[in-house]
Amino acid sequence: MRSIVALKILLYDKATTAGSLIGVIAIVFLVGQQLAVLFGLFTYMSVLVDHSGADIWICSKNTLNINATDTLPERYADRISGLPFIAWAEPVLFGNATFITRDGKAESLQVVGLQPSSRALWPWRFHEGSVEDMLEDEGLTLERLDLGVYGDPKIGDVFEVNDVRMRISAITQSIKGFSGRMAFTNVVKARKILKTTPGRCKAVVVKLKPGVPLEEAIAGIQAVLPDTEVMSSAQLSARTRIYYVKNTGMGGSFGFSTMIGALVGIIIITLTMYTGVLQRQKDFAVLRALGARKSDIFVIVLCQSLIIALVGIFIGFLLLGSFLNGTVDTNLPVYMPRRIAPMLALGTLLLCMLGSLLAVRKAISVEPASVFR
Amino acid sequence: MPEPILQLAGIARDFYDGRNLRRVLEKTDLDIYPGEFTILAGPSGSGKTTLLTIMGLILKPSEGSIAIRGRAITKMSESALASLRLHNYGFVFQLAELLPALSVMENIIVASGIQGRRVPAALRRRAEELLDGFGLADCINLRPLQLSGGQKQRVAIARALVNEPAVLLCDEPTSALDSESSAIVLDVLKKLSRDTNRAMIMVTHDPRVFPFADRLIKIENGAIVSDTRTIGQPLPGETH
């Protein structure tokens, strides 16, 4: 009966209920959207590592960020290839370059060099063209979402990248980097564009044999190559993200926006629920006079808060889902990891409970004697 | 001599008015018997509603003790008193004080389920019978806003009676009604006054109710100034 009373009061006080719902929806949507953009940027930051297909990365000493690592001798790959737990190890080449558009404008680019025998760092989604097109002599891919920046070039158009003549041979789909727009080419042209000394590479990537413990493999490789930084892909990915969050002010900015979203929501919930209880003070007094205990009134207000939270979370996630779907394959970096959604829902639920505390306090302090005149 | 259902011994109540502690109810001894229809009368501010709320276990006395069926309840917790109210009392307020969000039926049964228990089907049937008896059978699913003042007050009486309480407390139940509605509600209250098992205590100024009362208690300045058993009636259960 208490939950029915709670629900009926909510349905009756439509304006108050709508206000509280807006508070919950604001939390889910504003916080969710901020988190989605933050995680979207995270995926850009470590896109190379996350899509490398490798288990372990070997970089120059003290590497904090995949996009800012020094070169290594390519022979390191040969030195560890013989270790019994390694399936394959190969050097990889990537780096930043400048793309000159038709109207002479310079745009940054992150070039990745590949050869037919490469086993890592392949582009994973094409909009137009193929791997074979990409590997052509002067072939270069551009990202579909970035074409506008480069003056809308077409397949076959020729441009200069770091003074090297390149021809657009394929267009990738939704492969975005953080430090520069991603472009793939063959390793020969990549070396020329990036002016990398022969015999040196940006990193060595390693695939382990099935069942090999990652930590043991890292320790084994580190023992052979003590002057390098040996990390799992997950470690390097996390390290890169932390680097950007710490050094770009992004962490503080997103943290602040997220907090503001949560704060706006909790203020709306608190005010509307409190107003709702003020409006229903007399009803609570009547219930108390008729035999409701303080705990029963507490349960009623808590039920109201729960109902508002659950409905608001549902609507909030519908809106958030629409936002996420609507931004797929756009320039807006949005990504919501699966584990974040339940955490956001739980966090919102807790904020709702917190927001209803003042209302609960007011409701249980209502004097039943106030019904008598 | 029947046992009193409600015993007040040396009950007094003080209120703090912001500056001084003011005694609004002087030390009072009072026994209420089952089957007795008692009227509390007196001018505004005389303390009759304070006495009613103390008898209804809603307001705690500053002094004295209360017993229900011989069981002292003065030191009971708020929760225990709420449960006692739920199972032993029915309340009819000056205004009906129905919950606008609930239907008529829900308003009547709300108290029974408010402590989390399931409302038994028998209670719904009793609510239907009461509404039928009060001429409100067609109003079961209506909201209070759709009812007239008299209808609301009859629903409030049904709510007070549905648990078959041992004590029915009414706080000026006709004062806010027009004469027509008031007459209908009075008719219902008259019928209730004939119930020999229930103690009925009513604060009222309405002289039309007086003839149906067994006992008239007059209060002035927080003290009982007269306590008469009208028409020289014996106590309920007593024989001449």
Coordinates of C-alpha atoms in Angstrom, one line a residue:
Chain A
M1 CA 0.0 0.0 0.0
R2 CA 2.9 2.4 0.8
S3 CA 4.3 2.0 -2.7
I4 CA 0.8 2.5 -4.2
V5 CA 0.4 5.7 -2.2
A6 CA 3.8 6.8 -3.3
L7 CA 3.0 6.1 -6.9
K8 CA -0.4 7.7 -6.7
I9 CA 1.0 10.9 -5.2
L10 CA 3.6 11.1 -7.9
L11 CA 1.0 10.7 -10.6
Y12 CA -1.3 13.3 -8.9
D13 CA 1.5 15.9 -8.5
K14 CA 2.4 15.9 -12.2
A15 CA 4.3 19.1 -12.2
T16 CA 6.5 18.2 -9.2
T17 CA 7.1 14.7 -10.6
A18 CA 8.0 16.1 -14.0
G19 CA 10.5 18.5 -12.3
S20 CA 12.1 15.7 -10.4
L21 CA 12.2 13.5 -13.5
I22 CA 14.0 16.3 -15.4
G23 CA 16.6 16.4 -12.6
V24 CA 17.3 12.7 -13.1
I25 CA 17.3 12.9 -16.8
A26 CA 19.7 15.8 -16.6
I27 CA 22.1 13.7 -14.5
V28 CA 22.0 10.7 -16.8
F29 CA 22.1 12.7 -20.0
L30 CA 24.6 15.5 -19.1
V31 CA 26.9 13.2 -17.2
G32 CA 26.5 10.4 -19.7
Q33 CA 27.2 12.7 -22.6
Q34 CA 30.3 14.1 -20.9
L35 CA 31.6 10.6 -20.1
A36 CA 30.9 9.4 -23.6
V37 CA 32.9 12.3 -25.1
L38 CA 35.7 11.7 -22.6
F39 CA 35.8 8.0 -23.4
G40 CA 35.5 8.8 -27.1
L41 CA 38.6 11.0 -26.8
F42 CA 40.3 8.2 -24.9
T43 CA 39.8 5.9 -27.8
Y44 CA 41.3 8.5 -30.1
M45 CA 44.3 8.9 -27.8
S46 CA 45.3 5.2 -27.8
V47 CA 43.7 4.2 -31.1
L48 CA 47.0 2.8 -32.5
V49 CA 47.6 0.6 -29.5
D50 CA 44.1 -0.5 -29.0
H51 CA 43.8 -1.7 -32.6
S52 CA 47.3 -3.0 -33.0
G53 CA 46.5 -6.6 -32.5
A54 CA 49.6 -7.0 -30.4
D55 CA 50.0 -8.2 -26.8
I56 CA 53.1 -6.3 -25.9
W57 CA 54.7 -3.0 -27.0
I58 CA 58.4 -2.2 -26.8
C59 CA 59.1 1.5 -26.8
S60 CA 62.0 3.8 -26.0
K61 CA 62.8 4.2 -22.3
N62 CA 60.4 6.2 -20.2
T63 CA 57.7 6.4 -22.8
L64 CA 54.6 8.0 -21.3
N65 CA 52.6 8.4 -24.5
I66 CA 52.5 6.3 -27.7
N67 CA 52.4 9.4 -29.8
A68 CA 55.6 10.7 -28.2
T69 CA 58.1 7.9 -28.3
D70 CA 61.7 7.9 -29.6
T71 CA 62.9 5.5 -32.3
L72 CA 64.4 2.1 -31.6
P73 CA 66.8 -0.2 -33.6
E74 CA 64.7 -2.5 -35.8
R75 CA 67.0 -5.4 -34.9
Y76 CA 65.4 -5.5 -31.4
A77 CA 62.6 -7.4 -33.1
D78 CA 65.1 -10.0 -34.3
R79 CA 66.7 -10.2 -30.9
I80 CA 63.5 -11.3 -29.1
S81 CA 61.9 -13.3 -31.9
G82 CA 63.7 -16.4 -30.7
L83 CA 62.3 -16.3 -27.2
P84 CA 60.2 -19.4 -26.7
F85 CA 57.0 -17.6 -25.7
I86 CA 56.9 -15.2 -28.7
A87 CA 54.7 -15.9 -31.7
W88 CA 56.0 -13.0 -33.7
A89 CA 57.7 -9.6 -33.1
E90 CA 57.9 -6.8 -35.7
P91 CA 59.0 -3.2 -35.9
V92 CA 56.4 -0.6 -36.6
L93 CA 56.7 2.8 -38.0
F94 CA 54.4 5.8 -37.4
G95 CA 54.7 9.5 -36.8
N96 CA 53.4 13.0 -37.5
A97 CA 53.6 14.7 -40.8
T98 CA 52.2 17.7 -42.6
F99 CA 49.6 17.4 -45.4
I100 CA 49.5 20.3 -47.8
T101 CA 46.0 20.9 -49.2
R102 CA 45.2 22.2 -52.7
D103 CA 44.9 25.8 -51.5
G104 CA 48.3 25.5 -49.7
K105 CA 47.0 25.0 -46.2
A106 CA 49.0 22.8 -43.9
E107 CA 47.2 20.1 -41.9
S108 CA 48.6 17.6 -39.5
L109 CA 48.5 13.9 -40.1
Q110 CA 49.6 10.8 -38.3
V111 CA 51.2 8.5 -40.9
V112 CA 51.4 4.7 -40.3
G113 CA 53.7 2.7 -42.5
L114 CA 52.9 -0.9 -43.4
Q115 CA 54.2 -3.7 -45.7
P116 CA 52.4 -6.8 -47.0
S117 CA 54.1 -8.9 -44.4
S118 CA 53.0 -6.7 -41.5
R119 CA 50.9 -8.3 -38.9
A120 CA 50.0 -5.2 -36.8
L121 CA 48.5 -1.7 -37.2
W122 CA 46.4 -2.4 -40.3
P123 CA 43.5 -0.1 -40.9
W124 CA 40.4 -1.9 -39.7
R125 CA 37.7 -0.2 -41.7
F126 CA 37.6 1.1 -45.2
H127 CA 35.0 3.4 -46.7
E128 CA 36.5 3.2 -50.2
G129 CA 39.4 1.2 -51.6
S130 CA 41.3 -1.6 -49.9
V131 CA 44.5 -2.7 -48.3
E132 CA 46.0 -3.4 -51.7
D133 CA 45.2 0.1 -52.9
M134 CA 46.8 1.5 -49.7
L135 CA 50.0 -0.4 -50.3
E136 CA 50.5 1.0 -53.9
D137 CA 53.7 2.9 -54.5
E138 CA 52.4 6.4 -53.7
G139 CA 49.2 5.2 -52.1
L140 CA 47.9 7.0 -49.0
T141 CA 44.6 6.6 -47.1
L142 CA 42.7 9.5 -45.6
E143 CA 39.8 9.3 -43.1
R144 CA 36.3 9.9 -44.5
L145 CA 35.4 12.1 -41.5
D146 CA 38.4 14.3 -42.1
L147 CA 38.1 14.8 -45.9
G148 CA 36.6 18.3 -45.4
V149 CA 39.7 19.4 -43.6
Y150 CA 41.8 18.4 -46.6
G151 CA 39.6 20.1 -49.1
D152 CA 37.4 17.1 -50.0
P153 CA 40.0 15.2 -52.1
K154 CA 38.9 12.3 -54.2
I155 CA 40.6 8.9 -54.8
G156 CA 43.5 9.4 -57.3
D157 CA 44.1 13.1 -56.3
V158 CA 47.8 13.8 -55.6
F159 CA 49.1 15.8 -52.7
E160 CA 52.3 16.6 -50.8
V161 CA 53.0 15.1 -47.4
N162 CA 56.2 16.4 -45.9
D163 CA 57.4 17.2 -49.4
V164 CA 56.7 13.6 -50.6
R165 CA 54.3 13.2 -53.5
M166 CA 51.4 11.0 -52.4
R167 CA 48.1 9.8 -54.1
I168 CA 44.9 9.2 -52.3
S169 CA 44.3 5.5 -52.9
A170 CA 41.8 4.5 -50.2
I171 CA 39.4 6.2 -47.7
T172 CA 39.1 4.8 -44.2
Q173 CA 36.0 4.9 -42.1
S174 CA 36.0 6.2 -38.5
I175 CA 39.7 5.7 -37.8
K176 CA 40.5 8.8 -35.8
G177 CA 43.6 9.7 -33.9
F178 CA 44.2 12.2 -31.2
S179 CA 47.5 13.8 -32.0
G180 CA 46.9 13.8 -35.7
R181 CA 44.4 12.5 -38.3
M182 CA 45.3 8.9 -39.2
A183 CA 46.7 8.0 -42.6
F184 CA 48.1 4.7 -43.8
T185 CA 50.7 4.1 -46.5
N186 CA 53.4 1.6 -47.4
V187 CA 56.5 1.4 -45.2
V188 CA 58.9 2.8 -47.8
K189 CA 56.9 6.0 -48.3
A190 CA 56.3 6.2 -44.5
R191 CA 60.0 6.1 -43.9
K192 CA 60.5 8.8 -46.5
I193 CA 57.7 11.0 -45.1
L194 CA 58.8 10.6 -41.5
K195 CA 62.5 10.9 -42.4
T196 CA 63.2 7.9 -40.1
T197 CA 66.8 6.7 -40.2
P198 CA 67.1 3.3 -42.0
G199 CA 67.3 0.5 -39.5
R200 CA 65.2 2.3 -36.9
C201 CA 61.5 2.1 -36.0
K202 CA 59.1 3.7 -33.6
A203 CA 58.3 0.6 -31.6
V204 CA 58.4 -3.2 -31.7
V205 CA 55.1 -5.0 -31.3
V206 CA 54.9 -8.5 -30.0
K207 CA 52.3 -11.3 -30.2
L208 CA 52.6 -14.0 -27.6
K209 CA 52.0 -17.7 -28.0
P210 CA 48.6 -18.8 -26.6
G211 CA 48.5 -19.3 -22.9
V212 CA 51.7 -17.4 -22.0
P213 CA 51.3 -15.3 -18.9
L214 CA 51.6 -11.6 -19.9
E215 CA 53.6 -10.5 -16.9
E216 CA 56.2 -13.2 -17.3
A217 CA 56.6 -12.4 -21.0
I218 CA 57.1 -8.7 -20.2
A219 CA 59.7 -9.6 -17.6
G220 CA 61.5 -11.9 -20.1
I221 CA 61.6 -9.3 -22.8
Q222 CA 62.7 -6.6 -20.5
A223 CA 65.6 -8.8 -19.4
V224 CA 66.7 -9.1 -23.0
L225 CA 66.2 -5.4 -23.8
P226 CA 66.9 -3.5 -20.6
D227 CA 67.2 -0.1 -22.4
T228 CA 63.6 -0.2 -23.5
E229 CA 60.1 0.2 -22.0
V230 CA 58.2 -3.1 -22.3
M231 CA 54.5 -2.8 -21.6
S232 CA 51.3 -4.7 -22.4
S233 CA 49.0 -3.0 -24.9
A234 CA 46.6 -2.3 -22.0
Q235 CA 49.4 -0.6 -20.0
L236 CA 50.5 1.5 -22.8
S237 CA 47.0 2.5 -23.7
A238 CA 46.3 3.5 -20.1
R239 CA 49.6 5.3 -19.8
T240 CA 48.8 7.3 -23.0
R241 CA 45.4 8.3 -21.8
I242 CA 46.6 9.3 -18.3
Y243 CA 49.3 11.4 -20.0
Y244 CA 46.8 13.4 -22.0
V245 CA 44.3 13.7 -19.1
K246 CA 47.1 15.1 -16.9
N247 CA 48.9 17.3 -19.3
T248 CA 46.1 18.8 -21.4
G249 CA 43.8 20.0 -18.6
M250 CA 41.2 17.6 -20.1
G251 CA 40.7 15.7 -16.9
G252 CA 39.9 18.8 -14.9
S253 CA 37.7 20.2 -17.6
F254 CA 35.6 17.0 -18.1
G255 CA 35.6 16.3 -14.4
F256 CA 34.2 19.8 -13.8
S257 CA 31.5 19.4 -16.5
T258 CA 30.5 16.0 -15.2
M259 CA 30.3 17.4 -11.6
I260 CA 28.2 20.4 -12.8
G261 CA 25.9 18.0 -14.6
A262 CA 25.5 15.9 -11.5
L263 CA 25.1 19.0 -9.3
V264 CA 22.4 20.6 -11.5
G265 CA 20.5 17.3 -11.4
I266 CA 20.8 16.8 -7.7
I267 CA 19.7 20.4 -7.1
I268 CA 16.6 20.0 -9.3
I269 CA 15.8 16.7 -7.6
T270 CA 16.2 18.1 -4.1
L271 CA 14.1 21.2 -4.8
T272 CA 11.3 19.5 -6.6
M273 CA 11.1 16.6 -4.1
Y274 CA 11.2 19.0 -1.2
T275 CA 8.5 21.1 -2.8
G276 CA 6.5 18.0 -3.4
V277 CA 6.7 17.0 0.3
L278 CA 5.7 20.6 1.3
Q279 CA 2.6 20.4 -0.9
R280 CA 1.7 17.0 0.6
Q281 CA 2.6 17.8 4.2
K282 CA -1.1 17.7 5.2
D283 CA -1.5 14.2 3.6
F284 CA 1.5 12.9 5.5
A285 CA 0.1 14.4 8.7
V286 CA -3.2 12.6 8.1
L287 CA -1.4 9.3 7.4
R288 CA 0.5 9.8 10.6
A289 CA -2.6 10.5 12.6
L290 CA -4.3 7.4 11.1
G291 CA -1.5 5.1 12.2
A292 CA 1.5 5.5 9.9
R293 CA 4.8 5.4 11.6
K294 CA 7.7 7.7 10.7
S295 CA 9.3 4.7 9.0
D296 CA 6.2 4.3 6.9
I297 CA 6.4 7.9 5.7
F298 CA 10.1 7.4 5.1
V299 CA 9.3 4.3 2.9
I300 CA 6.7 6.3 0.9
V301 CA 9.1 9.2 0.1
L302 CA 11.9 6.7 -0.6
C303 CA 9.6 4.8 -2.9
Q304 CA 8.8 8.1 -4.7
S305 CA 12.4 8.8 -5.0
L306 CA 13.1 5.3 -6.4
I307 CA 10.2 5.5 -8.9
I308 CA 11.4 8.9 -10.1
A309 CA 15.0 7.6 -10.3
L310 CA 14.1 4.4 -12.2
V311 CA 11.8 6.2 -14.7
G312 CA 14.3 9.1 -15.1
I313 CA 17.2 6.7 -15.6
F314 CA 15.2 4.9 -18.3
I315 CA 14.2 8.1 -20.1
G316 CA 17.7 9.5 -19.6
F317 CA 19.3 6.4 -21.2
L318 CA 16.9 6.5 -24.1
L319 CA 18.0 10.1 -24.8
L320 CA 21.6 9.2 -24.2
G321 CA 21.3 6.2 -26.5
S322 CA 19.7 8.4 -29.2
F323 CA 22.6 10.9 -28.8
L324 CA 25.2 8.1 -29.1
N325 CA 23.5 6.6 -32.1
G326 CA 23.1 10.0 -33.7
T327 CA 26.8 10.7 -33.4
V328 CA 28.1 7.4 -34.8
D329 CA 30.4 8.1 -37.7
T330 CA 30.5 11.8 -37.0
N331 CA 33.4 13.9 -35.9
L332 CA 32.2 14.0 -32.4
P333 CA 34.3 11.6 -30.3
V334 CA 31.7 9.6 -28.4
Y335 CA 32.1 6.1 -26.9
M336 CA 30.3 4.6 -23.9
P337 CA 32.1 1.5 -22.6
R338 CA 29.6 -1.2 -21.5
R339 CA 30.7 -1.1 -17.9
I340 CA 30.1 2.6 -17.6
A341 CA 26.3 2.5 -18.3
P342 CA 25.4 0.4 -15.1
M343 CA 27.8 2.6 -13.1
L344 CA 26.1 5.7 -14.4
A345 CA 22.7 4.3 -13.6
L346 CA 23.8 3.3 -10.1
G347 CA 25.5 6.7 -9.5
T348 CA 22.3 8.5 -10.6
L349 CA 20.2 6.3 -8.3
L350 CA 22.5 7.2 -5.4
L351 CA 22.3 10.9 -6.3
C352 CA 18.5 10.6 -6.4
M353 CA 18.5 9.1 -2.9
L354 CA 20.8 11.9 -1.8
G355 CA 18.6 14.5 -3.4
S356 CA 15.5 13.1 -1.6
L357 CA 17.1 13.2 1.9
L358 CA 15.9 16.7 2.6
A359 CA 12.4 15.8 1.5
V360 CA 12.5 12.6 3.6
R361 CA 13.6 14.7 6.6
K362 CA 10.7 17.1 6.1
A363 CA 8.2 14.4 5.5
I364 CA 9.0 12.4 8.7
S365 CA 9.0 15.6 10.8
V366 CA 5.4 16.4 10.0
E367 CA 3.3 16.5 13.2
P368 CA 0.1 14.4 13.0
A369 CA -1.5 16.9 15.5
S370 CA -1.3 19.5 12.7
V371 CA -4.4 17.9 11.1
F372 CA -6.5 19.1 14.1
R373 CA -7.5 22.7 13.9
Chain B
M1 CA -19.8 -1.4 35.9
P2 CA -17.9 -1.9 32.6
E3 CA -14.2 -1.3 32.4
P4 CA -13.2 2.1 30.9
I5 CA -11.7 1.7 27.5
L6 CA -9.6 4.9 28.0
Q7 CA -8.4 6.3 31.3
L8 CA -6.7 9.6 31.7
A9 CA -5.1 10.3 35.1
G10 CA -3.7 13.7 36.0
I11 CA -3.3 14.6 32.3
A12 CA -2.0 18.1 31.6
R13 CA -0.4 19.8 28.6
D14 CA 1.9 22.7 28.3
F15 CA 2.9 24.6 25.1
Y16 CA 5.8 26.8 24.7
D17 CA 4.6 29.9 22.8
G18 CA 8.0 31.2 21.9
R19 CA 8.6 33.1 25.2
N20 CA 6.7 31.3 28.0
L21 CA 5.5 27.9 28.8
R22 CA 1.8 28.1 28.8
R23 CA -0.5 25.4 30.3
V24 CA -3.4 24.8 27.8
L25 CA -4.8 21.8 29.6
E26 CA -5.0 21.7 33.4
K27 CA -4.7 18.4 35.2
T28 CA -7.5 16.3 34.1
D29 CA -8.9 12.9 35.1
L30 CA -11.3 11.2 32.7
D31 CA -12.6 7.8 32.0
I32 CA -14.2 6.9 28.7
Y33 CA -16.4 3.8 28.4
P34 CA -17.3 1.6 25.5
G35 CA -20.7 2.4 24.0
E36 CA -20.6 5.9 25.4
F37 CA -21.1 8.9 23.1
T38 CA -19.2 11.8 24.7
I39 CA -19.3 15.4 23.5
L40 CA -16.5 17.8 24.4
A41 CA -17.8 21.4 24.2
G42 CA -16.4 24.7 25.0
P43 CA -15.3 28.0 23.5
S44 CA -12.4 28.3 21.1
G45 CA -9.1 27.9 22.7
S46 CA -10.6 26.2 25.7
G47 CA -8.4 23.1 25.3
K48 CA -11.0 20.6 23.9
T49 CA -9.0 19.8 20.8
T50 CA -5.9 19.4 22.9
L51 CA -7.7 16.9 25.1
L52 CA -9.0 15.1 22.0
T53 CA -5.6 14.8 20.5
I54 CA -4.2 13.5 23.8
M55 CA -7.0 10.9 23.9
G56 CA -6.2 10.0 20.3
L57 CA -2.5 9.3 21.3
I58 CA -1.4 12.0 18.8
L59 CA -0.2 14.5 21.3
K60 CA 1.8 13.4 24.4
P61 CA 0.7 14.9 27.7
S62 CA 3.2 17.0 29.6
E63 CA 2.0 15.3 32.8
G64 CA -0.1 12.3 33.8
S65 CA -0.8 8.9 32.4
I66 CA -3.0 7.3 29.8
A67 CA -4.2 3.7 29.8
I68 CA -6.1 1.8 27.1
R69 CA -8.1 -1.1 28.4
G70 CA -6.0 -0.8 31.6
R71 CA -2.7 -0.9 29.8
A72 CA -0.5 2.1 30.4
I73 CA 0.7 3.6 27.2
T74 CA 2.4 6.9 28.3
K75 CA 5.9 5.6 27.9
M76 CA 5.4 3.8 24.6
S77 CA 7.4 4.8 21.6
E78 CA 6.0 6.9 18.8
S79 CA 5.9 3.8 16.5
A80 CA 4.0 1.7 19.1
L81 CA 1.5 4.6 19.6
A82 CA 1.0 4.8 15.8
S83 CA 0.2 1.0 15.8
L84 CA -2.2 1.5 18.7
R85 CA -4.0 4.3 16.8
L86 CA -4.1 2.2 13.7
H87 CA -5.8 -0.7 15.5
N88 CA -7.9 1.0 18.1
Y89 CA -8.9 4.4 16.8
G90 CA -10.9 6.0 14.1
F91 CA -10.5 9.7 13.3
V92 CA -12.9 12.1 11.7
F93 CA -11.3 15.5 11.2
Q94 CA -12.9 18.9 10.8
L95 CA -12.3 18.8 7.1
A96 CA -12.5 15.4 5.6
E97 CA -8.7 15.4 4.9
L98 CA -8.9 12.8 2.2
L99 CA -5.8 12.2 0.2
P100 CA -6.6 13.8 -3.2
A101 CA -4.3 11.4 -5.1
L102 CA -6.2 8.4 -4.0
S103 CA -9.6 7.1 -5.0
V104 CA -12.5 6.9 -2.4
M105 CA -11.8 3.2 -1.9
E106 CA -8.1 3.7 -1.5
N107 CA -8.7 6.5 1.0
I108 CA -10.8 4.2 3.1
I109 CA -8.3 1.3 3.2
V110 CA -5.1 3.3 3.1
A111 CA -4.6 3.2 6.9
S112 CA -4.8 -0.6 7.0
G113 CA -2.0 -1.1 4.5
I114 CA 0.1 1.9 5.6
Q115 CA 2.4 -0.2 7.8
G116 CA 3.3 -2.4 4.9
R117 CA 0.7 -5.1 5.5
R118 CA -1.5 -6.5 2.8
V119 CA -5.0 -5.1 2.8
P120 CA -7.3 -8.1 3.3
A121 CA -10.2 -8.7 0.9
A122 CA -12.6 -8.6 3.9
L123 CA -11.6 -5.0 4.6
R124 CA -12.4 -4.0 1.0
R125 CA -15.8 -5.7 1.4
R126 CA -16.4 -3.8 4.6
A127 CA -15.4 -0.5 2.9
E128 CA -17.9 -1.3 0.2
E129 CA -20.6 -2.0 2.8
L130 CA -19.9 1.2 4.6
L131 CA -20.0 3.2 1.4
D132 CA -23.2 1.5 0.5
G133 CA -24.7 2.3 3.9
F134 CA -23.7 6.0 3.5
G135 CA -25.2 6.2 0.0
L136 CA -21.8 6.4 -1.7
A137 CA -21.7 3.0 -3.5
D138 CA -21.3 4.8 -6.9
C139 CA -18.3 6.8 -5.7
I140 CA -15.9 4.0 -5.0
N141 CA -13.5 4.9 -7.8
L142 CA -14.0 8.7 -7.7
R143 CA -11.3 11.1 -6.5
P144 CA -12.1 13.3 -3.5
L145 CA -12.1 16.3 -5.8
Q146 CA -15.2 14.9 -7.5
L147 CA -17.1 14.7 -4.3
S148 CA -19.2 17.3 -2.4
G149 CA -18.2 18.4 1.1
G150 CA -20.8 16.1 2.7
Q151 CA -19.8 13.2 0.6
K152 CA -16.2 13.7 1.5
Q153 CA -17.0 13.8 5.2
R154 CA -19.0 10.6 4.9
V155 CA -16.0 8.9 3.1
A156 CA -13.9 10.2 6.0
I157 CA -16.3 8.6 8.5
A158 CA -16.2 5.3 6.5
R159 CA -12.3 5.5 6.7
A160 CA -12.6 6.0 10.4
L161 CA -14.9 3.0 10.8
V162 CA -13.4 0.5 8.4
N163 CA -11.1 -1.0 11.0
E164 CA -14.0 -1.3 13.5
P165 CA -12.2 0.9 16.0
A166 CA -12.9 0.8 19.7
V167 CA -12.7 4.6 19.9
L168 CA -14.0 7.0 17.4
L169 CA -12.7 10.6 17.7
C170 CA -14.5 13.3 15.8
D171 CA -13.2 16.9 15.6
E172 CA -16.1 19.2 14.7
P173 CA -17.1 17.0 11.8
T174 CA -19.9 19.3 10.7
S175 CA -18.4 22.7 11.2
A176 CA -17.1 23.1 7.7
L177 CA -20.2 21.8 5.9
D178 CA -23.2 23.6 4.6
S179 CA -26.5 22.9 6.3
E180 CA -27.7 20.2 3.9
S181 CA -24.4 18.3 4.0
S182 CA -24.2 18.8 7.7
A183 CA -27.7 17.2 8.2
I184 CA -26.6 14.2 6.2
V185 CA -23.4 13.7 8.2
L186 CA -25.3 14.2 11.4
D187 CA -27.7 11.5 10.4
V188 CA -24.8 9.2 10.0
L189 CA -23.2 10.2 13.3
K190 CA -26.6 9.7 15.1
K191 CA -26.7 6.1 13.8
L192 CA -23.2 5.5 15.0
S193 CA -24.0 6.9 18.4
R194 CA -26.3 3.9 19.0
D195 CA -23.4 1.5 18.7
T196 CA -23.0 0.0 22.1
N197 CA -19.4 -1.3 21.6
R198 CA -17.7 1.8 20.4
A199 CA -16.7 4.8 22.4
M200 CA -17.4 8.0 20.4
I201 CA -15.9 11.3 21.4
M202 CA -16.8 14.4 19.5
V203 CA -15.7 18.0 19.8
T204 CA -18.6 20.0 18.5
H205 CA -20.5 23.2 18.9
D206 CA -23.5 21.9 16.9
P207 CA -26.4 21.8 19.4
R208 CA -28.2 19.4 17.0
V209 CA -25.8 16.6 18.1
F210 CA -26.3 17.1 21.9
P211 CA -29.5 15.2 22.2
F212 CA -27.9 12.1 20.9
A213 CA -24.9 12.2 23.4
D214 CA -24.7 10.1 26.5
R215 CA -22.3 12.5 28.1
L216 CA -21.5 16.2 27.8
I217 CA -18.1 17.5 29.0
K218 CA -17.7 21.3 29.1
I219 CA -14.2 22.7 29.0
E220 CA -13.2 26.3 29.8
N221 CA -9.7 27.7 30.1
G222 CA -8.1 24.3 29.9
A223 CA -10.2 22.7 32.6
I224 CA -13.3 20.5 32.7
V225 CA -16.0 22.7 34.3
S226 CA -18.8 20.1 34.0
D227 CA -19.2 16.5 33.1
T228 CA -22.8 15.4 32.9
R229 CA -24.4 12.2 31.8
T230 CA -27.3 13.6 29.9
I231 CA -30.8 12.5 30.4
G232 CA -29.6 10.8 33.6
Q233 CA -28.4 7.8 31.7
P234 CA -26.6 5.1 33.5
L235 CA -23.2 4.1 32.3
P236 CA -23.2 1.7 29.4
G237 CA -23.8 -1.8 30.6
E238 CA -25.2 -0.6 33.9
T239 CA -28.7 -1.5 34.8
H240 CA -31.1 0.4 37.0

